[in-house]
Structure formats: structure tokens, C-alpha cells
mmCIF file with all atom_site columns, C-alpha atoms in Angstrom:
data_model
loop_
_atom_site.group_PDB
_atom_site.id
_atom_site.type_symbol
_atom_site.label_atom_id
_atom_site.label_alt_id
_atom_site.label_comp_id
_atom_site.label_asym_id
_atom_site.label_entity_id
_atom_site.label_seq_id
_atom_site.pdbx_PDB_ins_code
_atom_site.Cartn_x
_atom_site.Cartn_y
_atom_site.Cartn_z
_atom_site.occupancy
_atom_site.B_iso_or_equiv
_atom_site.pdbx_formal_charge
_atom_site.auth_seq_id
_atom_site.auth_comp_id
_atom_site.auth_asym_id
_atom_site.auth_atom_id
_atom_site.pdbx_PDB_model_num
ATOM 1   C CA . MET A 1 1   ? 0.000  0.000  0.000   1.00 95.00 ? 169 MET A CA 1
ATOM 2   C CA . ILE A 1 2   ? 1.238  3.523  -0.764  1.00 96.00 ? 170 ILE A CA 1
ATOM 3   C CA . TYR A 1 3   ? 2.445  5.360  2.342   1.00 96.00 ? 171 TYR A CA 1
ATOM 4   C CA . GLY A 1 4   ? 3.371  8.583  0.568   1.00 97.00 ? 172 GLY A CA 1
ATOM 5   C CA . ILE A 1 5   ? 4.377  10.219 -2.704  1.00 98.00 ? 173 ILE A CA 1
ATOM 6   C CA . GLY A 1 6   ? 6.829  13.061 -3.149  1.00 97.00 ? 174 GLY A CA 1
ATOM 7   C CA . THR A 1 7   ? 8.040  15.044 -6.121  1.00 98.00 ? 175 THR A CA 1
ATOM 8   C CA . ASP A 1 8   ? 10.461 17.912 -6.512  1.00 97.00 ? 176 ASP A CA 1
ATOM 9   C CA . ILE A 1 9   ? 11.880 20.042 -9.291  1.00 97.00 ? 177 ILE A CA 1
ATOM 10  C CA . CYS A 1 10  ? 15.092 21.959 -8.792  1.00 95.00 ? 178 CYS A CA 1
ATOM 11  C CA . ASP A 1 11  ? 16.678 24.755 -10.813 1.00 97.00 ? 179 ASP A CA 1
ATOM 12  C CA . ILE A 1 12  ? 20.232 23.582 -11.523 1.00 98.00 ? 180 ILE A CA 1
ATOM 13  C CA . ARG A 1 13  ? 21.347 27.205 -11.917 1.00 97.00 ? 181 ARG A CA 1
ATOM 14  C CA . ARG A 1 14  ? 20.309 27.870 -8.302  1.00 97.00 ? 182 ARG A CA 1
ATOM 15  C CA . ILE A 1 15  ? 22.328 24.871 -7.115  1.00 97.00 ? 183 ILE A CA 1
ATOM 16  C CA . ARG A 1 16  ? 25.316 26.026 -9.190  1.00 97.00 ? 184 ARG A CA 1
ATOM 17  C CA . ASP A 1 17  ? 25.081 29.563 -7.763  1.00 97.00 ? 185 ASP A CA 1
ATOM 18  C CA . THR A 1 18  ? 24.896 28.244 -4.205  1.00 97.00 ? 186 THR A CA 1
ATOM 19  C CA . PHE A 1 19  ? 27.866 25.951 -4.854  1.00 97.00 ? 187 PHE A CA 1
ATOM 20  C CA . GLU A 1 20  ? 29.851 28.882 -6.277  1.00 96.00 ? 188 GLU A CA 1
ATOM 21  C CA . ARG A 1 21  ? 29.122 30.920 -3.114  1.00 96.00 ? 189 ARG A CA 1
ATOM 22  C CA . ARG A 1 22  ? 29.597 28.213 -0.499  1.00 95.00 ? 190 ARG A CA 1
ATOM 23  C CA . GLY A 1 23  ? 31.880 25.758 -2.275  1.00 91.00 ? 191 GLY A CA 1
ATOM 24  C CA . GLU A 1 24  ? 32.265 22.161 -1.258  1.00 93.00 ? 192 GLU A CA 1
ATOM 25  C CA . ARG A 1 25  ? 30.702 22.923 2.165   1.00 95.00 ? 193 ARG A CA 1
ATOM 26  C CA . PHE A 1 26  ? 27.330 23.062 0.399   1.00 97.00 ? 194 PHE A CA 1
ATOM 27  C CA . ALA A 1 27  ? 27.883 19.698 -1.274  1.00 97.00 ? 195 ALA A CA 1
ATOM 28  C CA . ALA A 1 28  ? 29.076 18.199 2.026   1.00 96.00 ? 196 ALA A CA 1
ATOM 29  C CA . LYS A 1 29  ? 25.885 19.393 3.747   1.00 96.00 ? 197 LYS A CA 1
ATOM 30  C CA . VAL A 1 30  ? 23.608 17.768 1.142   1.00 96.00 ? 198 VAL A CA 1
ATOM 31  C CA . LEU A 1 31  ? 25.483 14.619 0.115   1.00 97.00 ? 199 LEU A CA 1
ATOM 32  C CA . GLY A 1 32  ? 26.173 11.446 2.045   1.00 96.00 ? 200 GLY A CA 1
ATOM 33  C CA . PRO A 1 33  ? 29.621 9.791  1.984   1.00 95.00 ? 201 PRO A CA 1
ATOM 34  C CA . HIS A 1 34  ? 29.078 7.687  -1.151  1.00 95.00 ? 202 HIS A CA 1
ATOM 35  C CA . GLU A 1 35  ? 27.372 10.544 -2.995  1.00 96.00 ? 203 GLU A CA 1
ATOM 36  C CA . MET A 1 36  ? 30.203 12.939 -2.110  1.00 97.00 ? 204 MET A CA 1
ATOM 37  C CA . THR A 1 37  ? 32.762 10.611 -3.702  1.00 97.00 ? 205 THR A CA 1
ATOM 38  C CA . VAL A 1 38  ? 30.715 10.375 -6.907  1.00 96.00 ? 206 VAL A CA 1
ATOM 39  C CA . PHE A 1 39  ? 30.161 14.149 -6.937  1.00 97.00 ? 207 PHE A CA 1
ATOM 40  C CA . GLN A 1 40  ? 33.865 14.936 -6.541  1.00 97.00 ? 208 GLN A CA 1
ATOM 41  C CA . ASP A 1 41  ? 34.787 12.527 -9.328  1.00 97.00 ? 209 ASP A CA 1
ATOM 42  C CA . ARG A 1 42  ? 32.186 13.928 -11.729 1.00 97.00 ? 210 ARG A CA 1
ATOM 43  C CA . PHE A 1 43  ? 32.944 17.546 -10.836 1.00 97.00 ? 211 PHE A CA 1
ATOM 44  C CA . ALA A 1 44  ? 36.676 16.994 -11.402 1.00 97.00 ? 212 ALA A CA 1
ATOM 45  C CA . ARG A 1 45  ? 36.040 15.626 -14.904 1.00 97.00 ? 213 ARG A CA 1
ATOM 46  C CA . VAL A 1 46  ? 33.209 17.952 -16.018 1.00 97.00 ? 214 VAL A CA 1
ATOM 47  C CA . PRO A 1 47  ? 32.030 20.548 -13.488 1.00 97.00 ? 215 PRO A CA 1
ATOM 48  C CA . ALA A 1 48  ? 28.564 20.840 -15.080 1.00 96.00 ? 216 ALA A CA 1
ATOM 49  C CA . ARG A 1 49  ? 28.040 17.080 -14.635 1.00 96.00 ? 217 ARG A CA 1
ATOM 50  C CA . GLY A 1 50  ? 29.002 17.336 -10.986 1.00 97.00 ? 218 GLY A CA 1
ATOM 51  C CA . ILE A 1 51  ? 26.552 20.188 -10.400 1.00 97.00 ? 219 ILE A CA 1
ATOM 52  C CA . ALA A 1 52  ? 23.750 18.302 -12.220 1.00 97.00 ? 220 ALA A CA 1
ATOM 53  C CA . TYR A 1 53  ? 24.476 15.275 -9.988  1.00 97.00 ? 221 TYR A CA 1
ATOM 54  C CA . LEU A 1 54  ? 24.291 17.477 -6.880  1.00 97.00 ? 222 LEU A CA 1
ATOM 55  C CA . ALA A 1 55  ? 20.980 18.938 -8.104  1.00 98.00 ? 223 ALA A CA 1
ATOM 56  C CA . THR A 1 56  ? 19.407 15.520 -8.755  1.00 97.00 ? 224 THR A CA 1
ATOM 57  C CA . ARG A 1 57  ? 20.390 14.345 -5.277  1.00 97.00 ? 225 ARG A CA 1
ATOM 58  C CA . PHE A 1 58  ? 19.048 17.547 -3.708  1.00 97.00 ? 226 PHE A CA 1
ATOM 59  C CA . SER A 1 59  ? 15.757 17.075 -5.565  1.00 97.00 ? 227 SER A CA 1
ATOM 60  C CA . ALA A 1 60  ? 15.500 13.380 -4.658  1.00 97.00 ? 228 ALA A CA 1
ATOM 61  C CA . LYS A 1 61  ? 16.004 14.081 -0.956  1.00 97.00 ? 229 LYS A CA 1
ATOM 62  C CA . GLU A 1 62  ? 13.361 16.808 -1.032  1.00 97.00 ? 230 GLU A CA 1
ATOM 63  C CA . ALA A 1 63  ? 10.948 14.383 -2.754  1.00 97.00 ? 231 ALA A CA 1
ATOM 64  C CA . PHE A 1 64  ? 11.792 11.604 -0.265  1.00 97.00 ? 232 PHE A CA 1
ATOM 65  C CA . SER A 1 65  ? 11.211 13.899 2.715   1.00 96.00 ? 233 SER A CA 1
ATOM 66  C CA . LYS A 1 66  ? 7.781  14.767 1.310   1.00 97.00 ? 234 LYS A CA 1
ATOM 67  C CA . ALA A 1 67  ? 6.906  11.120 0.654   1.00 97.00 ? 235 ALA A CA 1
ATOM 68  C CA . ILE A 1 68  ? 7.672  10.106 4.246   1.00 96.00 ? 236 ILE A CA 1
ATOM 69  C CA . GLY A 1 69  ? 5.725  13.097 5.549   1.00 94.00 ? 237 GLY A CA 1
ATOM 70  C CA . LEU A 1 70  ? 8.509  14.602 7.670   1.00 89.00 ? 238 LEU A CA 1
ATOM 71  C CA . GLY A 1 71  ? 9.952  17.310 5.514   1.00 83.00 ? 239 GLY A CA 1
ATOM 72  C CA . MET A 1 72  ? 13.459 18.196 6.629   1.00 84.00 ? 240 MET A CA 1
ATOM 73  C CA . ARG A 1 73  ? 13.096 17.437 10.319  1.00 85.00 ? 241 ARG A CA 1
ATOM 74  C CA . MET A 1 74  ? 14.415 14.590 12.441  1.00 92.00 ? 242 MET A CA 1
ATOM 75  C CA . PRO A 1 75  ? 15.047 11.845 11.824  1.00 94.00 ? 243 PRO A CA 1
ATOM 76  C CA . MET A 1 76  ? 15.255 13.052 8.189   1.00 93.00 ? 244 MET A CA 1
ATOM 77  C CA . THR A 1 77  ? 18.608 14.627 7.422   1.00 93.00 ? 245 THR A CA 1
ATOM 78  C CA . TRP A 1 78  ? 20.320 15.376 4.123   1.00 94.00 ? 246 TRP A CA 1
ATOM 79  C CA . ARG A 1 79  ? 23.303 13.139 4.719   1.00 94.00 ? 247 ARG A CA 1
ATOM 80  C CA . ASP A 1 80  ? 21.394 10.159 6.164   1.00 96.00 ? 248 ASP A CA 1
ATOM 81  C CA . CYS A 1 81  ? 19.454 9.744  2.915   1.00 97.00 ? 249 CYS A CA 1
ATOM 82  C CA . GLU A 1 82  ? 21.568 8.770  -0.077  1.00 97.00 ? 250 GLU A CA 1
ATOM 83  C CA . VAL A 1 83  ? 20.530 8.095  -3.645  1.00 96.00 ? 251 VAL A CA 1
ATOM 84  C CA . VAL A 1 84  ? 22.794 5.377  -5.006  1.00 95.00 ? 252 VAL A CA 1
ATOM 85  C CA . LYS A 1 85  ? 22.916 3.472  -8.259  1.00 92.00 ? 253 LYS A CA 1
ATOM 86  C CA . ALA A 1 86  ? 22.019 -0.234 -8.272  1.00 90.00 ? 254 ALA A CA 1
ATOM 87  C CA . PRO A 1 87  ? 24.159 -2.506 -10.498 1.00 91.00 ? 255 PRO A CA 1
ATOM 88  C CA . SER A 1 88  ? 21.392 -2.261 -13.105 1.00 93.00 ? 256 SER A CA 1
ATOM 89  C CA . GLY A 1 89  ? 21.710 1.544  -13.119 1.00 91.00 ? 257 GLY A CA 1
ATOM 90  C CA . LYS A 1 90  ? 18.392 2.069  -11.337 1.00 94.00 ? 258 LYS A CA 1
ATOM 91  C CA . PRO A 1 91  ? 18.536 4.701  -8.593  1.00 95.00 ? 259 PRO A CA 1
ATOM 92  C CA . ASP A 1 92  ? 17.897 3.413  -5.068  1.00 96.00 ? 260 ASP A CA 1
ATOM 93  C CA . ILE A 1 93  ? 17.516 5.006  -1.650  1.00 96.00 ? 261 ILE A CA 1
ATOM 94  C CA . ARG A 1 94  ? 20.095 4.072  1.009   1.00 96.00 ? 262 ARG A CA 1
ATOM 95  C CA . LEU A 1 95  ? 19.360 5.281  4.545   1.00 97.00 ? 263 LEU A CA 1
ATOM 96  C CA . HIS A 1 96  ? 21.648 5.613  7.555   1.00 96.00 ? 264 HIS A CA 1
ATOM 97  C CA . ASN A 1 97  ? 21.489 6.085  11.334  1.00 96.00 ? 265 ASN A CA 1
ATOM 98  C CA . ALA A 1 98  ? 18.215 7.181  12.999  1.00 96.00 ? 266 ALA A CA 1
ATOM 99  C CA . LEU A 1 99  ? 16.481 7.639  9.652   1.00 97.00 ? 267 LEU A CA 1
ATOM 100 C CA . ALA A 1 100 ? 17.189 4.027  8.673   1.00 97.00 ? 268 ALA A CA 1
ATOM 101 C CA . THR A 1 101 ? 15.935 2.812  12.068  1.00 97.00 ? 269 THR A CA 1
ATOM 102 C CA . TRP A 1 102 ? 12.735 4.897  11.808  1.00 96.00 ? 270 TRP A CA 1
ATOM 103 C CA . PHE A 1 103 ? 12.072 3.784  8.217   1.00 97.00 ? 271 PHE A CA 1
ATOM 104 C CA . GLU A 1 104 ? 12.642 0.094  9.022   1.00 96.00 ? 272 GLU A CA 1
ATOM 105 C CA . ALA A 1 105 ? 10.443 0.246  12.149  1.00 96.00 ? 273 ALA A CA 1
ATOM 106 C CA . LYS A 1 106 ? 7.586  1.569  10.031  1.00 95.00 ? 274 LYS A CA 1
ATOM 107 C CA . GLY A 1 107 ? 8.075  -1.285 7.539   1.00 96.00 ? 275 GLY A CA 1
ATOM 108 C CA . LEU A 1 108 ? 8.571  1.023  4.574   1.00 97.00 ? 276 LEU A CA 1
ATOM 109 C CA . THR A 1 109 ? 10.253 0.683  1.205   1.00 96.00 ? 277 THR A CA 1
ATOM 110 C CA . ALA A 1 110 ? 11.040 3.449  -1.281  1.00 97.00 ? 278 ALA A CA 1
ATOM 111 C CA . HIS A 1 111 ? 11.207 3.793  -5.050  1.00 97.00 ? 279 HIS A CA 1
ATOM 112 C CA . VAL A 1 112 ? 12.947 6.806  -6.607  1.00 97.00 ? 280 VAL A CA 1
ATOM 113 C CA . THR A 1 113 ? 13.568 8.177  -10.061 1.00 97.00 ? 281 THR A CA 1
ATOM 114 C CA . VAL A 1 114 ? 15.640 11.216 -10.984 1.00 96.00 ? 282 VAL A CA 1
ATOM 115 C CA . THR A 1 115 ? 16.140 13.153 -14.184 1.00 96.00 ? 283 THR A CA 1
ATOM 116 C CA . ASP A 1 116 ? 17.877 16.294 -15.317 1.00 94.00 ? 284 ASP A CA 1
ATOM 117 C CA . GLU A 1 117 ? 18.001 18.592 -18.297 1.00 93.00 ? 285 GLU A CA 1
ATOM 118 C CA . THR A 1 118 ? 20.077 21.676 -18.983 1.00 90.00 ? 286 THR A CA 1
ATOM 119 C CA . GLU A 1 119 ? 18.387 23.886 -16.391 1.00 96.00 ? 287 GLU A CA 1
ATOM 120 C CA . TYR A 1 120 ? 16.307 21.579 -14.186 1.00 98.00 ? 288 TYR A CA 1
ATOM 121 C CA . ALA A 1 121 ? 16.570 18.412 -12.122 1.00 97.00 ? 289 ALA A CA 1
ATOM 122 C CA . ALA A 1 122 ? 13.516 16.503 -10.947 1.00 98.00 ? 290 ALA A CA 1
ATOM 123 C CA . ALA A 1 123 ? 12.760 13.531 -8.726  1.00 98.00 ? 291 ALA A CA 1
ATOM 124 C CA . PHE A 1 124 ? 9.752  11.405 -7.917  1.00 98.00 ? 292 PHE A CA 1
ATOM 125 C CA . VAL A 1 125 ? 9.541  9.107  -4.881  1.00 98.00 ? 293 VAL A CA 1
ATOM 126 C CA . VAL A 1 126 ? 6.921  6.535  -3.915  1.00 98.00 ? 294 VAL A CA 1
ATOM 127 C CA . VAL A 1 127 ? 7.088  5.070  -0.407  1.00 98.00 ? 295 VAL A CA 1
ATOM 128 C CA . GLU A 1 128 ? 5.129  1.885  0.286   1.00 97.00 ? 296 GLU A CA 1
ATOM 129 C CA . THR A 1 129 ? 4.370  -0.230 3.324   1.00 95.00 ? 297 THR A CA 1
ATOM 130 C CA . ARG A 1 130 ? 5.674  -3.781 3.126   1.00 82.00 ? 298 ARG A CA 1
ATOM 131 C CA . ASP A 1 131 ? 2.464  -5.338 4.443   1.00 69.00 ? 299 ASP A CA 1
#
């Protein structure tokens, strides 16, 4: 059964401007450990690809927070929610710490999709109960 649905659209230019002002501190606030490694690698090769990656992750976490009904308040934190790539290439949600405990205790599972174009990144999340 569906527990919640969340969607978000993000202006990549806004993310780029914030990154230019705050630097890697901004990325470190939003991205979990695995995501930060991917971001740094992509940004080093092609900065625009790194910023688009950061924007898709920002959007996905916003959508996830809406789907679970918490917004950005505990136990939901930016870094405890990671969007990782499954071996098939499909994006998956990986949770850590108190957020993972809360999510598991509720018996939830999440499905996420992300996309980006030149100026926008978007994400859609469906959270279901495992009943």
C-alpha cells in the first residue's frame, strides 16, 4: 500500500550559484559519503556534470522527505538519505542512522527516479508499506 508520494523540481542554476558561493561545504551538507565521492569525481572531470548530480540528489532528498511526511526534520537529514545506483543503473535510496531505524520500524520501502536537463533536475519518490 502507498504510504506517501513526493516530487520535486530543482533549478540547476540555483544549485550552481549556491555551490559557487559556499563551495564544497554546500555539497558536504547535502550529500552522504558515497554521494560525495561520486560528486567529486564527476565535478573533477566535467564541473557541469558534478553540479547536475548534486541537483538531482538535492531534488531526490526533497521528494523523499515529502513522501515520508517529515519534511526536513528529524530523523530526516540530508546526509542520512543517499541516492545510489544499483548494479542495473536504477537509482535506489540508502538510509543511515536514525532515519534508517525509523524507516525500518515503520516497515517502509522506497522507489525513486531522478532526471535532469540543462536547467532543471527533478525527482519522484513513492514510499510503500511492506504489508
